[in-house]
mmCIF file of C-alpha atoms in Angstrom:
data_model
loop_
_atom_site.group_PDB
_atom_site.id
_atom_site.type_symbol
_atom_site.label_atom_id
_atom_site.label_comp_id
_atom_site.label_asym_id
_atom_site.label_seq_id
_atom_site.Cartn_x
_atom_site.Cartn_y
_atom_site.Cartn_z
ATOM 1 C CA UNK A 160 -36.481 14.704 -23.509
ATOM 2 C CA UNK A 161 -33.499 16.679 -22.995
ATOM 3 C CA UNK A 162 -29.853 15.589 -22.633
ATOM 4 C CA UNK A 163 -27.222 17.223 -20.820
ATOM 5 C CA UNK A 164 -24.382 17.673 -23.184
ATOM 6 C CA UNK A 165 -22.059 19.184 -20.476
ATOM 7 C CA UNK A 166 -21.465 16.366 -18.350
ATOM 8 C CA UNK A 167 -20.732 17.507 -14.524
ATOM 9 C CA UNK A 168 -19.637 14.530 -13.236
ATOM 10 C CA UNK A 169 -16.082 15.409 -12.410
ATOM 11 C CA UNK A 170 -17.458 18.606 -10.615
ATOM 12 C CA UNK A 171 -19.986 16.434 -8.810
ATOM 13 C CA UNK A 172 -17.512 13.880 -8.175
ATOM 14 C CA UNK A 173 -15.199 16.325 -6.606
ATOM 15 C CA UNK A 174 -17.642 17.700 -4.492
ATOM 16 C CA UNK A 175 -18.646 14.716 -2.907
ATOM 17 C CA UNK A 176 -15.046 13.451 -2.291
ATOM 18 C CA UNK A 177 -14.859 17.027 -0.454
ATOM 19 C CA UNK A 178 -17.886 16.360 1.730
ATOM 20 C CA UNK A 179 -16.861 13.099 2.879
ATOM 21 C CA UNK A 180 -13.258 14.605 3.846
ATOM 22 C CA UNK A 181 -13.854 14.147 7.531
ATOM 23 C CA UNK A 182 -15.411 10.394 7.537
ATOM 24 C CA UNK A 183 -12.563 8.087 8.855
ATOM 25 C CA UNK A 184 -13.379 5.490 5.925
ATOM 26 C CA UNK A 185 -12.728 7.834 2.760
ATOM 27 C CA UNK A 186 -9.544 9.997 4.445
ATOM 28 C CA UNK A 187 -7.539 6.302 5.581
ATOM 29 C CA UNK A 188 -8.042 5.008 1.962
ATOM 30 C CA UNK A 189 -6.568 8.238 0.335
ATOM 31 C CA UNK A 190 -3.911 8.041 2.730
ATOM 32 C CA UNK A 191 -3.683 4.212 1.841
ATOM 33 C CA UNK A 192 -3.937 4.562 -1.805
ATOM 34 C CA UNK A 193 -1.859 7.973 -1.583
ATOM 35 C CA UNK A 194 0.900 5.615 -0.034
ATOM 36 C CA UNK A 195 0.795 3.054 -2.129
ATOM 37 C CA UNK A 196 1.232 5.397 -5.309
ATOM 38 C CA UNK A 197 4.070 7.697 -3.371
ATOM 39 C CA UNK A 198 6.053 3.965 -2.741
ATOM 40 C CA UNK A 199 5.751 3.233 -6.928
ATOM 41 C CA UNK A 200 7.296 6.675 -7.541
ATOM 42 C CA UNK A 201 10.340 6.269 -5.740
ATOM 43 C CA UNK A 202 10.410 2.981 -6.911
ATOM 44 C CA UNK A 203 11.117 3.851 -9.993
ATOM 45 C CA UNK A 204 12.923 6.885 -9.522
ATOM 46 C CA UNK A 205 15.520 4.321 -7.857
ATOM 47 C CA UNK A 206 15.131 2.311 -10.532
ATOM 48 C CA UNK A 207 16.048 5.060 -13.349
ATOM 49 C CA UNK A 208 19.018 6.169 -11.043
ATOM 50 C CA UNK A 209 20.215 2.418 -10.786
ATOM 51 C CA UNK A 210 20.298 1.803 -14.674
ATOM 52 C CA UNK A 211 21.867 5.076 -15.235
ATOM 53 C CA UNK A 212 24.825 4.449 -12.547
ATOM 54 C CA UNK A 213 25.261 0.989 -13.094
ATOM 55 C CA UNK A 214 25.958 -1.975 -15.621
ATOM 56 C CA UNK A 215 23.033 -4.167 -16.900
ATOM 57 C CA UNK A 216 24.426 -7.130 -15.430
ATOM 58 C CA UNK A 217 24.746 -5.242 -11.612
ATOM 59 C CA UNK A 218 21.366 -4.133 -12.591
ATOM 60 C CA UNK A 219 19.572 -7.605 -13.323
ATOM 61 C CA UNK A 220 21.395 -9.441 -10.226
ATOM 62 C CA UNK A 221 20.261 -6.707 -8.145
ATOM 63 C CA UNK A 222 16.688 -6.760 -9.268
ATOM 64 C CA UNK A 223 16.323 -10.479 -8.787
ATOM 65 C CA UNK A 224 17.904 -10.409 -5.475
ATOM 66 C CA UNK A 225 15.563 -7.575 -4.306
ATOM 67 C CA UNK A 226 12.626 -9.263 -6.138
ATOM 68 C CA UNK A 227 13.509 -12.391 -4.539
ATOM 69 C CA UNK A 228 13.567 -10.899 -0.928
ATOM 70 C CA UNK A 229 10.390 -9.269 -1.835
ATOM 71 C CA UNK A 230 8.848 -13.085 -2.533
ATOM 72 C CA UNK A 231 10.112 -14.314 0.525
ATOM 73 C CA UNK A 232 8.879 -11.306 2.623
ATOM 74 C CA UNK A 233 5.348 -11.805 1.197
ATOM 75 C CA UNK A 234 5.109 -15.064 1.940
ATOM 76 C CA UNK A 235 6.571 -14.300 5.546
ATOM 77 C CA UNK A 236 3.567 -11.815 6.355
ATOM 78 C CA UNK A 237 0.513 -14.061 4.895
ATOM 79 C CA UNK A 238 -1.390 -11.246 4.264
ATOM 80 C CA UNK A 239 -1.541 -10.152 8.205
ATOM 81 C CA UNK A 240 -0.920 -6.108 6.942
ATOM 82 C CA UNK A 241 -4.356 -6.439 5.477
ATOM 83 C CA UNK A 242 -5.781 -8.362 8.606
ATOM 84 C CA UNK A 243 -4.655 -4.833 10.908
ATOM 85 C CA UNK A 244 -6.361 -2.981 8.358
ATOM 86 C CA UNK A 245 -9.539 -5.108 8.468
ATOM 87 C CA UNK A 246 -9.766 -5.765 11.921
ATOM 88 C CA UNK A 247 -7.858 -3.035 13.682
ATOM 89 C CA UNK A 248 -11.075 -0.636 13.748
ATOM 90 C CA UNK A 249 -12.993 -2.873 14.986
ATOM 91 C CA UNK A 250 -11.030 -4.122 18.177
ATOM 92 C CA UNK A 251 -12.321 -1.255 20.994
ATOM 93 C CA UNK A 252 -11.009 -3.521 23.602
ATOM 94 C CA UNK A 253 -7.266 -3.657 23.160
ATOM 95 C CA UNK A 254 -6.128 -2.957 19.505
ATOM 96 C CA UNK A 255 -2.255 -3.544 21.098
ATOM 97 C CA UNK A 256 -3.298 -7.508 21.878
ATOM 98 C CA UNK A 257 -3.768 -7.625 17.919
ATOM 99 C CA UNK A 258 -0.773 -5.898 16.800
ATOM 100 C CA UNK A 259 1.315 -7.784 19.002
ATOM 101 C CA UNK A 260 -0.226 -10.743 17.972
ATOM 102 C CA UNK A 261 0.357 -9.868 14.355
ATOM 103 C CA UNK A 262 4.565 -8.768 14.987
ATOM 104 C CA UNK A 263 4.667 -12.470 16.814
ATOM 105 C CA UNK A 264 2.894 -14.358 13.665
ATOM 106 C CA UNK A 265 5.099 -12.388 11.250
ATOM 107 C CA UNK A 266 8.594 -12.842 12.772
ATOM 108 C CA UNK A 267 7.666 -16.565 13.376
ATOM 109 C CA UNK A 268 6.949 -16.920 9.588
ATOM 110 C CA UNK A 269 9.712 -14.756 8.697
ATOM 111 C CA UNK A 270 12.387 -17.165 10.599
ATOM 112 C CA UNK A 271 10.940 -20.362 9.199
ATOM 113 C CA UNK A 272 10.838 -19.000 5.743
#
């Protein structure tokens, strides 16, 4: 029995990743997750140019009022952004009906909260 000692897994891996380029599925989640890591970045690029312009106390109020909003926005959207995600592909009929549906739901929850 022989064993493989170079591994070719990240060439492999790679490959495949290439091949499924033009399947809907795997090209929205690297957008998604390409997003999601772009957003962090400038997050705390902000956040390094904040502590270097400002005081520590300007600092912490601002970080717990924009971590407060943040709380109070999450609990405004109950998790509909994932609900478009989930559903939105599957809705051939009218996709708007849902997306309106979702903008009415939010801005309700939003006022109340």
């Amino acid at each position: 029995m022989q064993f493989n000692t170079h591994s070719s897994l990240p060439v492999n891996l790679v490959h495949r990743l290439w091949d499924r380029r033009n399947i809907p599925f795997y090209s929205n989640s690297v957008f998604l997750i390409s997003h999601s890591g772009a957003t962090a970045g400038i997050a705390f690029l902000f956040w390094v140019v904040a502590t270097r312009s400002f005081s520590p106390e300007e600092v912490g109020i601002s970080s717990a009022l924009i971590s407060a909003a943040a709380l109070l926005s999450f609990f405004a959207r109950f998790g509909m952004g994932d609900g478009i995600v989930r559903y939105l592909g599957s809705r051939k009929d009218d996709p708007s009906r849902l997306i309106n549906s979702v903008f009415l739901a939010t801005g309700a929850a939003a006022i109340l909260v």
